[in-house]
mmCIF file of C-alpha atoms and ligand atoms in Angstrom:
data_model
loop_
_atom_site.group_PDB
_atom_site.id
_atom_site.type_symbol
_atom_site.label_atom_id
_atom_site.label_comp_id
_atom_site.label_asym_id
_atom_site.label_seq_id
_atom_site.Cartn_x
_atom_site.Cartn_y
_atom_site.Cartn_z
ATOM 1 C CA MET Q 61 78.236 57.553 36.899
ATOM 2 C CA ALA Q 62 74.740 57.091 38.267
ATOM 3 C CA LEU Q 63 72.621 59.111 40.651
ATOM 4 C CA THR Q 64 71.203 56.554 43.018
ATOM 5 C CA GLY Q 65 68.472 57.080 45.595
ATOM 6 C CA LEU Q 66 68.562 54.947 48.727
ATOM 7 C CA PHE Q 67 65.195 54.223 50.280
ATOM 8 C CA GLY Q 68 65.585 52.217 53.455
ATOM 9 C CA GLY Q 69 62.957 50.993 55.836
ATOM 10 C CA THR Q 70 61.613 48.119 57.791
ATOM 11 C CA PHE Q 71 59.108 47.550 54.985
ATOM 12 C CA ASN Q 72 56.967 45.475 57.334
ATOM 13 C CA PRO Q 73 55.293 45.299 54.826
ATOM 14 C CA ILE Q 74 56.143 47.563 51.886
ATOM 15 C CA HIS Q 75 53.021 49.464 50.743
ATOM 16 C CA ASN Q 76 51.706 51.845 48.114
ATOM 17 C CA GLY Q 77 52.648 54.870 50.252
ATOM 18 C CA HIS Q 78 56.316 53.898 49.927
ATOM 19 C CA LEU Q 79 55.970 53.439 46.180
ATOM 20 C CA ARG Q 80 54.167 56.746 45.747
ATOM 21 C CA ALA Q 81 56.913 58.550 47.680
ATOM 22 C CA ALA Q 82 59.579 57.010 45.436
ATOM 23 C CA GLU Q 83 57.614 57.915 42.299
ATOM 24 C CA GLU Q 84 57.297 61.514 43.452
ATOM 25 C CA VAL Q 85 61.017 61.724 44.140
ATOM 26 C CA MET Q 86 61.700 60.378 40.638
ATOM 27 C CA LYS Q 87 59.539 63.155 39.196
ATOM 28 C CA TYR Q 88 61.533 65.952 40.759
ATOM 29 C CA PHE Q 89 65.058 64.579 40.990
ATOM 30 C CA PRO Q 90 67.120 63.262 38.088
ATOM 31 C CA LEU Q 91 67.835 59.945 39.781
ATOM 32 C CA ASP Q 92 68.822 57.000 37.602
ATOM 33 C CA ARG Q 93 67.472 54.461 40.063
ATOM 34 C CA ILE Q 94 66.219 53.997 43.591
ATOM 35 C CA LEU Q 95 67.446 51.117 45.693
ATOM 36 C CA PHE Q 96 64.853 49.813 48.148
ATOM 37 C CA ILE Q 97 66.787 48.490 51.116
ATOM 38 C CA PRO Q 98 64.873 46.539 53.746
ATOM 39 C CA SER Q 99 66.710 46.569 57.051
ATOM 40 C CA TYR Q 100 67.815 43.363 58.708
ATOM 41 C CA ILE Q 101 67.269 44.235 62.348
ATOM 42 C CA PRO Q 102 65.619 47.609 62.592
ATOM 43 C CA PRO Q 103 67.653 49.637 65.079
ATOM 44 C CA HIS Q 104 64.840 52.037 66.041
ATOM 45 C CA LYS Q 105 61.902 49.689 66.279
ATOM 46 C CA ASP Q 106 60.100 47.509 68.679
ATOM 47 C CA GLN Q 107 60.995 44.208 67.074
ATOM 48 C CA LYS Q 108 58.264 41.818 68.079
ATOM 49 C CA GLU Q 109 55.894 42.640 65.231
ATOM 50 C CA VAL Q 110 58.554 42.513 62.552
ATOM 51 C CA VAL Q 111 58.343 39.452 60.286
ATOM 52 C CA PRO Q 112 61.601 37.743 59.276
ATOM 53 C CA ALA Q 113 63.820 39.561 56.812
ATOM 54 C CA CYS Q 114 63.293 36.934 54.104
ATOM 55 C CA HIS Q 115 59.580 37.793 53.892
ATOM 56 C CA ARG Q 116 60.104 41.552 53.951
ATOM 57 C CA TRP Q 117 62.772 41.153 51.273
ATOM 58 C CA ARG Q 118 60.544 39.051 49.036
ATOM 59 C CA MET Q 119 57.712 41.586 49.308
ATOM 60 C CA VAL Q 120 60.080 44.413 48.337
ATOM 61 C CA GLU Q 121 61.203 42.361 45.335
ATOM 62 C CA ILE Q 122 57.598 41.821 44.267
ATOM 63 C CA ALA Q 123 56.712 45.498 44.744
ATOM 64 C CA CYS Q 124 59.634 46.616 42.564
ATOM 65 C CA GLN Q 125 58.577 44.404 39.652
ATOM 66 C CA GLY Q 126 57.220 46.557 36.876
ATOM 67 C CA HIS Q 127 59.125 49.654 38.000
ATOM 68 C CA GLN Q 128 62.244 49.673 35.880
ATOM 69 C CA LYS Q 129 64.108 52.109 38.099
ATOM 70 C CA PHE Q 130 63.137 50.608 41.453
ATOM 71 C CA ILE Q 131 65.760 48.067 42.455
ATOM 72 C CA PRO Q 132 65.485 45.830 45.508
ATOM 73 C CA SER Q 133 68.750 45.648 47.440
ATOM 74 C CA ASP Q 134 69.573 42.820 49.813
ATOM 75 C CA LEU Q 135 72.604 44.580 51.214
ATOM 76 C CA GLU Q 136 71.172 44.890 54.725
ATOM 77 C CA VAL Q 137 69.041 41.760 54.917
ATOM 78 C CA LYS Q 138 71.999 39.572 54.061
ATOM 79 C CA SER Q 139 74.347 41.097 56.628
ATOM 80 C CA PRO Q 140 73.545 40.029 60.158
ATOM 81 C CA GLY Q 141 73.457 42.588 62.920
ATOM 82 C CA PRO Q 142 71.889 46.022 63.140
ATOM 83 C CA SER Q 143 71.442 47.926 59.887
ATOM 84 C CA TYR Q 144 73.045 51.346 60.159
ATOM 85 C CA SER Q 145 72.704 53.763 57.268
ATOM 86 C CA ILE Q 146 76.269 54.976 57.581
ATOM 87 C CA LEU Q 147 77.604 51.423 57.165
ATOM 88 C CA THR Q 148 75.267 50.749 54.260
ATOM 89 C CA LEU Q 149 76.400 53.932 52.545
ATOM 90 C CA ARG Q 150 80.082 53.041 52.945
ATOM 91 C CA LYS Q 151 79.488 49.555 51.527
ATOM 92 C CA LEU Q 152 77.608 50.982 48.567
ATOM 93 C CA LYS Q 153 80.390 53.458 47.905
ATOM 94 C CA GLU Q 154 82.811 50.568 47.731
ATOM 95 C CA LEU Q 155 80.560 48.556 45.453
ATOM 96 C CA PHE Q 156 79.736 51.480 43.157
ATOM 97 C CA PRO Q 157 82.592 53.984 43.439
ATOM 98 C CA ASP Q 158 81.293 56.153 40.579
ATOM 99 C CA ASP Q 159 77.780 56.608 41.921
ATOM 100 C CA THR Q 160 76.405 59.540 43.872
ATOM 101 C CA PHE Q 161 73.992 58.499 46.613
ATOM 102 C CA TRP Q 162 70.950 60.285 47.933
ATOM 103 C CA PHE Q 163 69.063 59.090 50.964
ATOM 104 C CA ILE Q 164 65.291 59.302 50.719
ATOM 105 C CA VAL Q 165 63.424 59.501 54.026
ATOM 106 C CA GLY Q 166 59.960 60.370 55.185
ATOM 107 C CA SER Q 167 59.731 63.412 57.423
ATOM 108 C CA ASP Q 168 58.570 61.281 60.370
ATOM 109 C CA ALA Q 169 61.719 59.190 60.101
ATOM 110 C CA PHE Q 170 63.904 62.241 59.561
ATOM 111 C CA LEU Q 171 62.659 63.781 62.814
ATOM 112 C CA GLU Q 172 64.612 61.028 64.554
ATOM 113 C CA ILE Q 173 67.837 61.591 62.647
ATOM 114 C CA GLU Q 174 69.700 62.518 65.813
ATOM 115 C CA THR Q 175 69.264 58.950 67.037
ATOM 116 C CA TRP Q 176 70.946 57.520 63.921
ATOM 117 C CA LYS Q 177 74.471 56.213 64.272
ATOM 118 C CA ASP Q 178 77.016 58.866 63.214
ATOM 119 C CA TYR Q 179 74.290 61.002 61.686
ATOM 120 C CA ASN Q 180 76.575 64.015 61.444
ATOM 121 C CA GLN Q 181 79.010 62.105 59.343
ATOM 122 C CA LEU Q 182 76.201 60.672 57.258
ATOM 123 C CA LEU Q 183 74.882 64.160 56.456
ATOM 124 C CA ARG Q 184 78.341 65.130 55.297
ATOM 125 C CA GLU Q 185 78.770 62.109 53.099
ATOM 126 C CA CYS Q 186 75.558 62.171 51.126
ATOM 127 C CA SER Q 187 72.516 64.216 50.244
ATOM 128 C CA PHE Q 188 69.107 63.724 51.791
ATOM 129 C CA ILE Q 189 65.697 64.095 50.245
ATOM 130 C CA VAL Q 190 63.113 64.458 52.982
ATOM 131 C CA VAL Q 191 59.626 63.777 51.681
ATOM 132 C CA ARG Q 192 56.755 65.351 53.529
ATOM 133 C CA ARG Q 193 53.062 65.402 53.043
ATOM 134 C CA PRO Q 194 51.290 68.757 52.843
ATOM 135 C CA GLY Q 195 50.646 70.097 56.326
ATOM 136 C CA SER Q 196 52.910 67.631 58.096
ATOM 137 C CA GLU Q 197 55.046 68.592 61.092
ATOM 138 C CA LEU Q 198 56.846 71.448 59.384
ATOM 139 C CA GLU Q 199 57.662 73.176 62.659
ATOM 140 C CA LYS Q 200 59.256 70.131 64.224
ATOM 141 C CA LEU Q 201 61.137 69.513 61.020
ATOM 142 C CA ASP Q 202 62.426 73.089 60.964
ATOM 143 C CA LYS Q 203 63.709 72.685 64.497
ATOM 144 C CA VAL Q 204 65.632 69.537 63.689
ATOM 145 C CA ILE Q 205 67.040 71.021 60.496
ATOM 146 C CA ASP Q 206 68.116 74.158 62.354
ATOM 147 C CA LYS Q 207 70.014 72.007 64.769
ATOM 148 C CA ILE Q 208 71.782 69.771 62.332
ATOM 149 C CA LYS Q 209 72.533 71.399 59.053
ATOM 150 C CA PRO Q 210 71.079 74.810 58.336
ATOM 151 C CA GLU Q 211 73.508 75.914 55.647
ATOM 152 C CA LEU Q 212 72.713 73.303 53.035
ATOM 153 C CA LEU Q 213 68.929 73.298 53.048
ATOM 154 C CA VAL Q 214 67.391 73.560 49.602
ATOM 155 C CA GLU Q 215 63.664 73.979 49.125
ATOM 156 C CA ILE Q 216 62.201 72.272 46.122
ATOM 157 C CA ASP Q 217 60.111 73.999 43.554
ATOM 158 C CA LYS Q 218 57.685 71.315 42.509
ATOM 159 C CA ARG Q 219 57.247 72.637 39.003
ATOM 160 C CA GLU Q 220 60.761 71.886 37.856
ATOM 161 C CA LYS Q 221 63.122 69.018 37.971
ATOM 162 C CA THR Q 222 65.867 69.789 40.442
ATOM 163 C CA GLU Q 223 69.246 70.395 38.931
ATOM 164 C CA VAL Q 224 72.110 68.802 40.726
ATOM 165 C CA LYS Q 225 74.845 71.339 40.276
ATOM 166 C CA ASP Q 226 77.644 70.339 42.565
ATOM 167 C CA ASP Q 227 78.789 67.408 44.622
ATOM 168 C CA ARG Q 228 78.256 69.021 47.996
ATOM 169 C CA PRO Q 229 75.801 67.043 50.062
ATOM 170 C CA GLY Q 230 72.547 68.913 50.480
ATOM 171 C CA LEU Q 231 69.323 68.534 52.362
ATOM 172 C CA TYR Q 232 66.274 68.750 50.139
ATOM 173 C CA LEU Q 233 62.715 69.077 51.324
ATOM 174 C CA LEU Q 234 60.122 67.778 48.936
ATOM 175 C CA GLU Q 235 56.427 68.188 49.533
ATOM 176 C CA ILE Q 236 54.737 65.203 47.939
ATOM 177 C CA ASN Q 237 51.286 64.011 47.072
ATOM 178 C CA ALA Q 238 51.464 61.343 49.724
ATOM 179 C CA LEU Q 239 49.202 58.371 50.257
ATOM 180 C CA ASP Q 240 48.005 58.083 53.815
ATOM 181 C CA ILE Q 241 49.123 54.499 54.392
ATOM 182 C CA SER Q 242 51.413 52.983 57.006
ATOM 183 C CA SER Q 243 52.688 49.472 57.610
ATOM 184 C CA SER Q 244 51.233 49.638 61.141
ATOM 185 C CA GLU Q 245 47.789 50.283 59.721
ATOM 186 C CA ILE Q 246 48.146 47.315 57.359
ATOM 187 C CA ARG Q 247 49.263 45.006 60.179
ATOM 188 C CA HIS Q 248 46.385 46.230 62.285
ATOM 189 C CA ARG Q 249 43.871 45.578 59.506
ATOM 190 C CA LEU Q 250 45.209 42.069 58.919
ATOM 191 C CA ARG Q 251 44.963 41.221 62.607
ATOM 192 C CA ALA Q 252 41.389 42.482 62.585
ATOM 193 C CA GLY Q 253 40.559 40.436 59.463
ATOM 194 C CA LEU Q 254 39.976 43.555 57.342
ATOM 195 C CA PRO Q 255 40.912 43.763 53.642
ATOM 196 C CA ILE Q 256 44.124 45.495 52.542
ATOM 197 C CA THR Q 257 43.300 45.667 48.838
ATOM 198 C CA GLY Q 258 44.599 48.903 47.336
ATOM 199 C CA LEU Q 259 47.006 49.544 50.196
ATOM 200 C CA VAL Q 260 49.752 47.268 48.829
ATOM 201 C CA PRO Q 261 50.503 46.050 45.286
ATOM 202 C CA PRO Q 262 48.385 42.981 44.335
ATOM 203 C CA GLY Q 263 51.433 40.679 44.334
ATOM 204 C CA VAL Q 264 52.318 41.749 47.858
ATOM 205 C CA GLU Q 265 48.752 41.168 49.002
ATOM 206 C CA ASP Q 266 48.877 37.627 47.532
ATOM 207 C CA TYR Q 267 52.202 36.984 49.254
ATOM 208 C CA ILE Q 268 50.873 38.122 52.629
ATOM 209 C CA MET Q 269 47.763 35.966 52.296
ATOM 210 C CA LYS Q 270 49.617 32.864 51.089
ATOM 211 C CA ASN Q 271 52.130 33.081 53.902
ATOM 212 C CA ARG Q 272 49.575 34.116 56.525
ATOM 213 C CA LEU Q 273 51.691 37.043 57.638
ATOM 214 C CA TYR Q 274 50.588 39.444 60.376
ATOM 215 C CA VAL Q 275 47.580 37.412 61.546
HETATM 216 P P1 ATP K 584 55.380 51.610 60.476
HETATM 217 O O1 ATP K 584 53.935 51.991 60.447
HETATM 218 O O2 ATP K 584 55.618 50.206 60.932
HETATM 219 O O3 ATP K 584 56.242 52.618 61.150
HETATM 220 P P2 ATP K 584 55.935 52.724 57.866
HETATM 221 O O4 ATP K 584 54.705 52.679 57.037
HETATM 222 O O5 ATP K 584 56.296 54.018 58.495
HETATM 223 O O6 ATP K 584 55.865 51.550 58.934
HETATM 224 P P3 ATP K 584 58.694 52.176 57.318
HETATM 225 O O7 ATP K 584 59.240 50.929 56.732
HETATM 226 O O8 ATP K 584 58.880 52.427 58.766
HETATM 227 O O9 ATP K 584 57.114 52.193 56.972
HETATM 228 O O10 ATP K 584 59.166 53.427 56.503
HETATM 229 C C1 ATP K 584 60.233 53.473 55.601
HETATM 230 C C2 ATP K 584 60.348 54.888 55.066
HETATM 231 O O11 ATP K 584 59.187 55.238 54.321
HETATM 232 C C3 ATP K 584 60.471 55.960 56.161
HETATM 233 O O12 ATP K 584 61.400 56.935 55.708
HETATM 234 C C4 ATP K 584 59.064 56.531 56.253
HETATM 235 O O13 ATP K 584 59.069 57.876 56.695
HETATM 236 C C5 ATP K 584 58.605 56.446 54.814
HETATM 237 N N1 ATP K 584 57.152 56.308 54.671
HETATM 238 C C6 ATP K 584 56.351 55.415 55.283
HETATM 239 N N2 ATP K 584 55.079 55.552 54.900
HETATM 240 C C7 ATP K 584 55.038 56.570 54.023
HETATM 241 C C8 ATP K 584 53.982 57.225 53.258
HETATM 242 N N3 ATP K 584 52.706 56.832 53.347
HETATM 243 N N4 ATP K 584 54.340 58.254 52.450
HETATM 244 C C9 ATP K 584 55.632 58.662 52.379
HETATM 245 N N5 ATP K 584 56.669 58.101 53.049
HETATM 246 C C10 ATP K 584 56.378 57.068 53.870
HETATM 247 MG MG1 MG K 585 57.338 54.379 60.245
#
């Protein structure tokens, strides 16, 4: 049995902020691995700026190299049509019936949870770790949490590794040492001819430059 984190996103492109968030989650939760799952067609995004899935996938693969517990997953990029978390979760449960799955989402993404397909069901079927940066949108987050699932909220004490005591899905809020980086900022910098060194892993930077992405 493995405890598996699921970190989905457009990853257009993946950046050091994503990796930092996953590292922080690993510090405080006893996860055996985190699957990075780029979405095929992002259901909540304006799609014109999104580069083809094959590029986003390759960059996720490169970014996961050197992190033993970060595993790229092509589950969504190889299945045509919109990528819905609930469908991804069900497929993963079939593929790995003994695993327990935890979704990892940034607080900005979690604020939109009510727009996710079958989100109520999803919250019942697996735990969520919501990562937030200090000072970020706590009030808005509280409001959403109040609406959707007040009884299972667990605050995280950063000094200790969280014990996972029972199988009931929970909602965990983790304040992380975030890096202030977004894919939009990286795309913007590339269009403007500005450097992105330090914002993405070196291999991802090389890949972007070689393939002239986002210019
Ligand atoms: P965009 O700027 O295009 O919206 P993004 O940087 O937000 O891109 P996504 O692929 O949309 O990247 O995000 C995937 C997941 O990673 C989401 O849950 C999002 O909240 C989270 N995330 C994005 N950037 C960070 C960051 N710097 N720190 C922590 N979590 C992040
Ligand atoms: Mg985003």
